mmCIF file of C-alpha atoms and ligand atoms in Angstrom:
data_model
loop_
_atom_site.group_PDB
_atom_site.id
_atom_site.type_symbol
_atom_site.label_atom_id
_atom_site.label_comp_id
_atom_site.label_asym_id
_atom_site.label_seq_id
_atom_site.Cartn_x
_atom_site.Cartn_y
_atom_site.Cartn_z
ATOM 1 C CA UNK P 1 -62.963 -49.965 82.775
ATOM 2 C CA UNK P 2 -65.845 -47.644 82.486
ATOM 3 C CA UNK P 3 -65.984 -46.262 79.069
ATOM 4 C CA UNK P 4 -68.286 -43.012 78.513
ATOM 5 C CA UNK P 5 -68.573 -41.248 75.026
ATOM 6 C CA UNK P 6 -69.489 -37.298 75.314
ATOM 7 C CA UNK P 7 -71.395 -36.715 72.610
ATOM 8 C CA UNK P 8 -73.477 -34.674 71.111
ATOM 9 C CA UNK P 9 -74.395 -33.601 67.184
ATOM 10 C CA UNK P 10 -74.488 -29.933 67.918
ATOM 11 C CA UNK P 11 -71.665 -28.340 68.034
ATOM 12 C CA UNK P 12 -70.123 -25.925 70.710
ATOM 13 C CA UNK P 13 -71.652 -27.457 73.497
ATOM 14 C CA UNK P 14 -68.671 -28.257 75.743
ATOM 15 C CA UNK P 15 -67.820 -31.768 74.804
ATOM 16 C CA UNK P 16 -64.215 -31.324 74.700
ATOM 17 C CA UNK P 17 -64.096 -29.118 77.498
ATOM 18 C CA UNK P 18 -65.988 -31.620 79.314
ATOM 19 C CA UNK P 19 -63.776 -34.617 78.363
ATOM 20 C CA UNK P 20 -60.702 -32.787 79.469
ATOM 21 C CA UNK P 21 -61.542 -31.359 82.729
ATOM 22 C CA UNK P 22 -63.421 -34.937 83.883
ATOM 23 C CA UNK P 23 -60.349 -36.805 82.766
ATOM 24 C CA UNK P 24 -57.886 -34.499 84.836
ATOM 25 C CA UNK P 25 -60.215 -34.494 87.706
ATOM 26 C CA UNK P 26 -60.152 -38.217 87.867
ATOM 27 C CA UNK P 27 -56.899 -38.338 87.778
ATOM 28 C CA UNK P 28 -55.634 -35.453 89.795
ATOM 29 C CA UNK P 29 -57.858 -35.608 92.557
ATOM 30 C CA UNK P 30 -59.362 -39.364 92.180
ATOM 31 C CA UNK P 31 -55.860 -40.951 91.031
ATOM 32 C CA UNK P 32 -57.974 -43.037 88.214
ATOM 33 C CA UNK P 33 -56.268 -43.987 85.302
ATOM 34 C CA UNK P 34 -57.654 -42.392 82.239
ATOM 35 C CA UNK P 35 -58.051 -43.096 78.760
ATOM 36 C CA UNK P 36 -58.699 -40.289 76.508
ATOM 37 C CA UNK P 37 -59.888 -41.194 72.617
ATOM 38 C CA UNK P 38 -60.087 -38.225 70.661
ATOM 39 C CA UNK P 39 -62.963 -38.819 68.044
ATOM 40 C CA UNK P 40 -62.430 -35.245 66.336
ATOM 41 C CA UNK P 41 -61.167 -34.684 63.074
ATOM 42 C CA UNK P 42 -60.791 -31.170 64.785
ATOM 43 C CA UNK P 43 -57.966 -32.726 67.598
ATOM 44 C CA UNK P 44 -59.018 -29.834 70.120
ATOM 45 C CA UNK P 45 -58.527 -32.864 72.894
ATOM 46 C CA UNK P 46 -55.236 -34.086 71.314
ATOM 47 C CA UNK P 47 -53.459 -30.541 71.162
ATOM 48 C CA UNK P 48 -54.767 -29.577 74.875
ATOM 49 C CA UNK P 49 -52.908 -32.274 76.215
ATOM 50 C CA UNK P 50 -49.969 -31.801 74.301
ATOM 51 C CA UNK P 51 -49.926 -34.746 72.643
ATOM 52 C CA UNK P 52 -46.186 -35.775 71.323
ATOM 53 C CA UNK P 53 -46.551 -36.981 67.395
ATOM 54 C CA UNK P 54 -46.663 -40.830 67.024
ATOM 55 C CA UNK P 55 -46.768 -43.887 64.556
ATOM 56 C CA UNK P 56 -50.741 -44.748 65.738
ATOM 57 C CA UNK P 57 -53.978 -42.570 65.983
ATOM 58 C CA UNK P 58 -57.818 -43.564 65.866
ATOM 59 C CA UNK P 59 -57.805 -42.928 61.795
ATOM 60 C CA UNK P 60 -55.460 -45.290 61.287
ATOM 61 C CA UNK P 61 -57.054 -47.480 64.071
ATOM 62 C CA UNK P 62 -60.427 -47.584 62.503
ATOM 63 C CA UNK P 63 -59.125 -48.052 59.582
ATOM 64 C CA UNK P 64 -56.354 -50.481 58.939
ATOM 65 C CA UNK P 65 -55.560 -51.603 62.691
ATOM 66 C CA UNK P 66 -52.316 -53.293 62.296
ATOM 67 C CA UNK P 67 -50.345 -52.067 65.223
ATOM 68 C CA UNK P 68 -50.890 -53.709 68.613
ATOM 69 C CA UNK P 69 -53.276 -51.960 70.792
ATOM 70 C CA UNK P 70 -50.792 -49.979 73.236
ATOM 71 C CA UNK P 71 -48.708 -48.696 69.969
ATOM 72 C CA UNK P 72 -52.407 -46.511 69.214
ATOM 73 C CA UNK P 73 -51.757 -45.399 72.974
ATOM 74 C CA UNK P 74 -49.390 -41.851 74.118
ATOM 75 C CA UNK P 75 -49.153 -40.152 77.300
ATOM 76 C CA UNK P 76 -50.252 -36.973 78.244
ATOM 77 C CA UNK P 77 -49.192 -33.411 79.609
ATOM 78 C CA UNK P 78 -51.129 -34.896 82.550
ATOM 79 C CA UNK P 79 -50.033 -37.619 84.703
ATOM 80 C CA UNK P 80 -52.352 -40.266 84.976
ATOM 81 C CA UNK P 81 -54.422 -39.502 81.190
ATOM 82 C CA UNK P 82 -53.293 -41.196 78.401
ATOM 83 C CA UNK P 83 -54.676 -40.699 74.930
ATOM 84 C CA UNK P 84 -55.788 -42.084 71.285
ATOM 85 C CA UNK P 85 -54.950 -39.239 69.361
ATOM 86 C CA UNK P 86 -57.275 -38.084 67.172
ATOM 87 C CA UNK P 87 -55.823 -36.522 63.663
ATOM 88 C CA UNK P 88 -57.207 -34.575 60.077
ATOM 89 C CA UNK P 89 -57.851 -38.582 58.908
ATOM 90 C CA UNK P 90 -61.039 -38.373 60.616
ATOM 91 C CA UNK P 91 -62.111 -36.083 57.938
ATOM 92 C CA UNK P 92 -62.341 -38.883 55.487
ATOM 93 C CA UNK P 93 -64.148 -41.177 57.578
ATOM 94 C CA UNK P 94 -67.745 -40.732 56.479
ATOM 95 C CA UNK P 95 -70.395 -43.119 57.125
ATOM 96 C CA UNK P 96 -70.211 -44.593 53.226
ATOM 97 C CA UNK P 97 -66.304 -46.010 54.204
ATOM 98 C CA UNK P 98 -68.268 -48.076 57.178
ATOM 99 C CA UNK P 99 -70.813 -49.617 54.924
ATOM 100 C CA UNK P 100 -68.609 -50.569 52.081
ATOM 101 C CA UNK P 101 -65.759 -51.844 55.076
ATOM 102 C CA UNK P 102 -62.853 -49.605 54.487
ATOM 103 C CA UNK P 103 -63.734 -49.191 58.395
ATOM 104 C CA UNK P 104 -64.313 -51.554 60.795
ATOM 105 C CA UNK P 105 -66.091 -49.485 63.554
ATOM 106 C CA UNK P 106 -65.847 -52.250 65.891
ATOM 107 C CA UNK P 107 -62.360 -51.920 65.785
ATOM 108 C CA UNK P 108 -61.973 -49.082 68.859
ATOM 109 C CA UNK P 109 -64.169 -51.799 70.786
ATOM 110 C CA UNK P 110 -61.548 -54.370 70.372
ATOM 111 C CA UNK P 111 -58.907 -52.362 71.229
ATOM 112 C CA UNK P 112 -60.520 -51.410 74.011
ATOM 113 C CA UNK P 113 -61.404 -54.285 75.371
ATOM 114 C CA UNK P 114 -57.789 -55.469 75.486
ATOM 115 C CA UNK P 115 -57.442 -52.739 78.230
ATOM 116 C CA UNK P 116 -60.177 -53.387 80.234
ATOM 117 C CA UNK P 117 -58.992 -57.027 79.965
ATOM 118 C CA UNK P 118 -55.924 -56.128 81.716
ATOM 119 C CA UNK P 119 -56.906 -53.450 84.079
ATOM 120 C CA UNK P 120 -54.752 -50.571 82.515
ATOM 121 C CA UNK P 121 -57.546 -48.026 82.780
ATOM 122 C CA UNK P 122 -60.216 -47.236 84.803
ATOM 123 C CA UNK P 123 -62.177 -44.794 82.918
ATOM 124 C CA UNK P 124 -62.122 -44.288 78.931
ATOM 125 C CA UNK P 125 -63.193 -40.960 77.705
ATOM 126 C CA UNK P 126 -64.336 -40.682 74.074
ATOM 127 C CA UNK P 127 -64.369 -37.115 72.748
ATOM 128 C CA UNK P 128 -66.596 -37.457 69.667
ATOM 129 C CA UNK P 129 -67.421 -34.673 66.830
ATOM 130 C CA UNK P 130 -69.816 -32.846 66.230
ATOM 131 C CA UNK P 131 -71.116 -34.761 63.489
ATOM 132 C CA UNK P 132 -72.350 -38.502 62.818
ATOM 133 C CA UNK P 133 -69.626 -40.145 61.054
ATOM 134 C CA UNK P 134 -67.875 -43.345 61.137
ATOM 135 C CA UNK P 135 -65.843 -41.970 64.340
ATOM 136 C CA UNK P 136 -69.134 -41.229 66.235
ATOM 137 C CA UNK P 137 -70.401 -44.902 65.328
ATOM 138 C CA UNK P 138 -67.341 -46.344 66.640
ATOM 139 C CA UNK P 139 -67.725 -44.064 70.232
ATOM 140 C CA UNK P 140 -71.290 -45.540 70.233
ATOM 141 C CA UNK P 141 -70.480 -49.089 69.853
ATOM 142 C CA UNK P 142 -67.228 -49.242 71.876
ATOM 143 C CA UNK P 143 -69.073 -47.099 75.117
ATOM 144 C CA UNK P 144 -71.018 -48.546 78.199
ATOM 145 C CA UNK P 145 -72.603 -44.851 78.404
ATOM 146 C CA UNK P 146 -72.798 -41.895 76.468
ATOM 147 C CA UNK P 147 -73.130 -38.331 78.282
ATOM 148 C CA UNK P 148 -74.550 -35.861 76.382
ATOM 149 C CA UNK P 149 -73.466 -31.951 77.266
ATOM 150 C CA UNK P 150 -76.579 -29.665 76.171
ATOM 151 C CA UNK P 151 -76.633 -25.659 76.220
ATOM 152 C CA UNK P 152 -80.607 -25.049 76.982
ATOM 153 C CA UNK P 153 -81.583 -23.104 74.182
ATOM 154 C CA UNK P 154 -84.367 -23.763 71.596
ATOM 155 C CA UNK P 155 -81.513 -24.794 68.766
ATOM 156 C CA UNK P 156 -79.905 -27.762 71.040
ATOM 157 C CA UNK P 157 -83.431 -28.955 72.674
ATOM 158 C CA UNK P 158 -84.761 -29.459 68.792
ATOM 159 C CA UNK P 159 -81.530 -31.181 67.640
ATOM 160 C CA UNK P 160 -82.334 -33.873 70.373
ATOM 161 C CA UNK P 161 -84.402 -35.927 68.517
ATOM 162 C CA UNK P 162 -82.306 -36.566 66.070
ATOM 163 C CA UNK P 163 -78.929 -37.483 68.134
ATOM 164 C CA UNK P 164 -81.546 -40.261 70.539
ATOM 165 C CA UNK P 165 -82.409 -41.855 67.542
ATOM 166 C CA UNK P 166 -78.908 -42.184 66.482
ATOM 167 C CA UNK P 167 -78.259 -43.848 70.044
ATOM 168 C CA UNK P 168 -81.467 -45.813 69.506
ATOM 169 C CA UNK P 169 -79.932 -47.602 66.066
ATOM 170 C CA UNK P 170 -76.666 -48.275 68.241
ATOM 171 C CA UNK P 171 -78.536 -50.420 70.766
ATOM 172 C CA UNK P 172 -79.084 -52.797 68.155
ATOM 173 C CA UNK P 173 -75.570 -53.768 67.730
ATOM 174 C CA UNK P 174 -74.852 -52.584 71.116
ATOM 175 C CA UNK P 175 -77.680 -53.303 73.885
ATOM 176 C CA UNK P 176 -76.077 -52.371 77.046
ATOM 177 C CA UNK P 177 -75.147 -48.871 75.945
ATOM 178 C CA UNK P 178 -77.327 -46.274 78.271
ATOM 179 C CA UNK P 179 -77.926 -42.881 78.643
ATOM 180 C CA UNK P 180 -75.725 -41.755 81.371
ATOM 181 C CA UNK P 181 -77.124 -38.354 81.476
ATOM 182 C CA UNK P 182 -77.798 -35.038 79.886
ATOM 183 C CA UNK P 183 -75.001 -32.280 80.894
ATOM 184 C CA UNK P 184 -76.353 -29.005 81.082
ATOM 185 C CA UNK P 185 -73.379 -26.745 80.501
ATOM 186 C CA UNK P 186 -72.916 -22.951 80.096
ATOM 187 C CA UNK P 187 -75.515 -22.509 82.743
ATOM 188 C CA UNK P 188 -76.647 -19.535 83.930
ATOM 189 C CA UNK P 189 -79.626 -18.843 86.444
ATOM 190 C CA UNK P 190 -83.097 -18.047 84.090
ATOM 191 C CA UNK P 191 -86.042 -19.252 83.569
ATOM 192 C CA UNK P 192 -85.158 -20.899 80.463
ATOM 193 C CA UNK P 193 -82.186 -23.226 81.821
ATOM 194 C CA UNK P 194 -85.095 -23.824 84.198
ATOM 195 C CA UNK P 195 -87.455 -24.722 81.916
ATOM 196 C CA UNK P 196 -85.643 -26.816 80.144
ATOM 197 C CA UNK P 197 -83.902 -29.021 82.626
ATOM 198 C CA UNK P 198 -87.237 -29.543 83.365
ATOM 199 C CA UNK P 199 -88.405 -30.131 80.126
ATOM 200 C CA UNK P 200 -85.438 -32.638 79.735
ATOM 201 C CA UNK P 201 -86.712 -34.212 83.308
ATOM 202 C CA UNK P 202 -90.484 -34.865 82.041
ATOM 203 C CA UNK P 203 -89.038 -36.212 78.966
ATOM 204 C CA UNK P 204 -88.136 -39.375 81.580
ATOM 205 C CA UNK P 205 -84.421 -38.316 80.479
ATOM 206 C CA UNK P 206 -81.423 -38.560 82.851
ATOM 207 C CA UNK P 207 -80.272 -34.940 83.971
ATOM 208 C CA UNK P 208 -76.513 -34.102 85.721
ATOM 209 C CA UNK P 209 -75.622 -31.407 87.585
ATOM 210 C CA UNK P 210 -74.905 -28.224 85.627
ATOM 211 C CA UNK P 211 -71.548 -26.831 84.487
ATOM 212 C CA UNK P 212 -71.965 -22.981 85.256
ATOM 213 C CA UNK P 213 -70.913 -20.552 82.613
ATOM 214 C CA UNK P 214 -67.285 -19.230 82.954
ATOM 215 C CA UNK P 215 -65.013 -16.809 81.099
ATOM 216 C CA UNK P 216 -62.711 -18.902 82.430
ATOM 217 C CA UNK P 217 -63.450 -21.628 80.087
ATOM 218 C CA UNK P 218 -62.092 -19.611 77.404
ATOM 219 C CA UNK P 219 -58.993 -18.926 79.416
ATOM 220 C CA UNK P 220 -58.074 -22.713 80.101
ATOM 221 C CA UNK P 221 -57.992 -23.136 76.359
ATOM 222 C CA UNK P 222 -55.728 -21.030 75.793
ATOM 223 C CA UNK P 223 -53.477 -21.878 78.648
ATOM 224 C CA UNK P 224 -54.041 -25.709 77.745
ATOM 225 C CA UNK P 225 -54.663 -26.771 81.642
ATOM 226 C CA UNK P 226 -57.642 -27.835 83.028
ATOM 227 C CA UNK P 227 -59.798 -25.643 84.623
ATOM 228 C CA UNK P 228 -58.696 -26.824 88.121
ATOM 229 C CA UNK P 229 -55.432 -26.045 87.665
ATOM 230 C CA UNK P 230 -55.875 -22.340 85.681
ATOM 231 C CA UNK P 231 -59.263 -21.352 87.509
ATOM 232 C CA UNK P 232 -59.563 -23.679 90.664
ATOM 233 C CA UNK P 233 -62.167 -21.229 92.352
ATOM 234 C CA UNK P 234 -64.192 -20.450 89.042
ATOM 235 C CA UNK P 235 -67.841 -22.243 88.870
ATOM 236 C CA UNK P 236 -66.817 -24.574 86.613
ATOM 237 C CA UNK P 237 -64.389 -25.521 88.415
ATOM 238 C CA UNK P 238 -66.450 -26.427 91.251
ATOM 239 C CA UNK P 239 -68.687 -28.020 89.120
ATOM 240 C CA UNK P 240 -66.781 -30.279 87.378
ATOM 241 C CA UNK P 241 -65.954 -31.315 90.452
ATOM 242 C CA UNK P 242 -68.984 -32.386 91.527
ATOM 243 C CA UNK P 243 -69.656 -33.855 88.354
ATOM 244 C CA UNK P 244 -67.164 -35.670 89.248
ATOM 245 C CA UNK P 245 -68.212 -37.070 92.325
ATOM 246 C CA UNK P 246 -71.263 -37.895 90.725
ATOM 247 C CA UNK P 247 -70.521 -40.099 87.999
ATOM 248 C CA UNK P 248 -67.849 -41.671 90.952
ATOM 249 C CA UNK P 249 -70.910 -42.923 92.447
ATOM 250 C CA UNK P 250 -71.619 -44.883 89.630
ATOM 251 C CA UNK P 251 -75.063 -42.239 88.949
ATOM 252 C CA UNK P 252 -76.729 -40.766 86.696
ATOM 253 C CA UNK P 253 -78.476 -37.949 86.634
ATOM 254 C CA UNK P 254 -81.602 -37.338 88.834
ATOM 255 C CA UNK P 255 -84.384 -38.296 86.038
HETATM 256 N N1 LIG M 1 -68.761 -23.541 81.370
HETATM 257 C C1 LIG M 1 -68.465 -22.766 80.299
HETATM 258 N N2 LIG M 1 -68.694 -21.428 80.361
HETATM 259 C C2 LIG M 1 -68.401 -20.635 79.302
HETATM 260 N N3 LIG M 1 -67.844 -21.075 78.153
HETATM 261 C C3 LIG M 1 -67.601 -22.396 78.049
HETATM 262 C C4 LIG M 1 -67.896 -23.315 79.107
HETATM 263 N N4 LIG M 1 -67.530 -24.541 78.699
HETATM 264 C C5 LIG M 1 -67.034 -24.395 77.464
HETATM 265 N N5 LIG M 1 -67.061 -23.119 77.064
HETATM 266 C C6 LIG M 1 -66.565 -22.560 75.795
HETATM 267 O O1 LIG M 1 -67.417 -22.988 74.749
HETATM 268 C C7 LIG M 1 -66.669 -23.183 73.560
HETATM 269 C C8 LIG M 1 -66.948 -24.560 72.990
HETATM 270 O O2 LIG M 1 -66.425 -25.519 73.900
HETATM 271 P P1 LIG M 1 -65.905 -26.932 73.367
HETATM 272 O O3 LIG M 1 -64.872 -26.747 72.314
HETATM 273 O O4 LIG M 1 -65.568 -27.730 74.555
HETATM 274 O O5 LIG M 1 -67.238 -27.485 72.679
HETATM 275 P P2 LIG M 1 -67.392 -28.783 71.755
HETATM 276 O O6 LIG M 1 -68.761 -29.304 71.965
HETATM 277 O O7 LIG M 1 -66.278 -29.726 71.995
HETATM 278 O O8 LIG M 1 -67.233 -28.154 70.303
HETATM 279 P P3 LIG M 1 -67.123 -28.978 68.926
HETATM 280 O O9 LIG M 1 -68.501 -29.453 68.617
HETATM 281 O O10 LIG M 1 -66.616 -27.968 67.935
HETATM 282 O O11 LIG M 1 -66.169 -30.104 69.151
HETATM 283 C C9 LIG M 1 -65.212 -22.954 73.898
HETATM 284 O O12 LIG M 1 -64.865 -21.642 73.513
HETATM 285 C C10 LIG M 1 -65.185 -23.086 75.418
HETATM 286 O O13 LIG M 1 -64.169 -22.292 76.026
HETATM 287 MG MG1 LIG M 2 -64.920 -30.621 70.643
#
């Protein structure tokens, strides 16, 4: 099992739309079997899929962990994508409750690894906030990669910094997490996405192919479907796609 966390401090960026539309495109067209873990104290992931209510979600995961692993687990709207729901829990789960062990953010790592021990998944997805919290720790140390979706503006290219550092501190606990790529999304032809992907590129950083800007990103929310199913023409569409295909191939971006 390949496990990815999207991530990225900033918020807005796409992460969630990301982590939906790669998890239904692996499924749907790839027939993987997909893992979604919802990170978000916001649940954006958990109500697009329709999640049905149950007894386990990654608060109560983190926190306590006395269920067996698959009683954490619920299908999906989507055949093929199951999913840790996320819940308003998360809210509480600062930083402070990791250092004085109220959470164990090794926990979703364990759990995790059960799966991957018995081949139920091939890919794990972790949608993580927009924030650095004891949710976001947990995504760090329980992923292989993490994928960063940027928008190339000035605001997101400063915030960088701060969110490799983060990743930095992780690879002391966990060494074989890498940088799996930077995601440029809402991408438009100018000479500042330009610019900056190139920026990004001289940096020595990993950069994916682009997710074009759509209104029909807007539309799929509201229609809770992934974009191949609401928009299957749009540019993001096609893009996710190849995204796709890309990460498939085991790659990361061109750096
Ligand atoms: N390719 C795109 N083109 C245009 N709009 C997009 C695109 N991708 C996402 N959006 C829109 O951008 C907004 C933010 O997307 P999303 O919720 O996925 O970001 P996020 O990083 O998960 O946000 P948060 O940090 O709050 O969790 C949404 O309104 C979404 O419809
Ligand atoms: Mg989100």
């Amino acid at each position: 099992m390949r496990t990815i966390a999207i991530m990225n401090l900033k918020g807005g960026v796409a992460k969630t739309t990301t982590t939906v539309n790669v998890a239904a495109i692996l499924a749907h067209d790839h027939k993987k079997k997909v893992l979604v873990v919802d990170a978000d104290s916001q649940c954006n992931t958990t109500e697009f899929f329709h999640t049905p209510s149950g007894e386990g979600d990654l608060a109560h995961l983190l926190r306590d962990a006395d269920l067996g692993a698959y009683r954490y687990v619920r299908g999906t709207s989507l055949p093929g994508v199951d999913i840790i729901a996320g819940s308003d829990d998360l809210m509480d789960l600062d930083l402070t409750k990791v250092e004085t062990n109220v959470v164990s953010s090794t926990q979703l790592r364990s759990v995790l690894s059960i799966f991957a021990a018995h081949g139920d998944y091939d890919y794990c997805l972790i949608d993580c906030p927009p924030a650095f919290n004891a949710a976001s720790a947990a995504a760090l140390l329980a992923a292989d990669e993490v994928l960063i979706p940027i928008k190339l503006d000035a605001f997101s290219l400063r915030g960088m910094a701060n969110l490799m550092r983060q990743i930095d501190n992780m690879r002391e606990i966990n060494p074989d997490l890498r940088l799996l790529g930077f995601l440029p999304t809402m991408w438009y032809p100018c000479r500042h996405t330009h610019e900056s992907e190139t920026t990004l590129r001289d940096c020595g950083y990993p950069v994916l192919p682009h997710i074009r800007r759509t209104d029909k990103a807007d539309a799929m929310t509201f229609a809770q479907r992934p974009i191949i199913e609401t928009s299957p023409r749009c540019a993001a569409a096609i893009d996710y796609r190849r995204l796709v295909r890309e990460l498939l191939k085991g790659g990361r971006g061109n750096g």
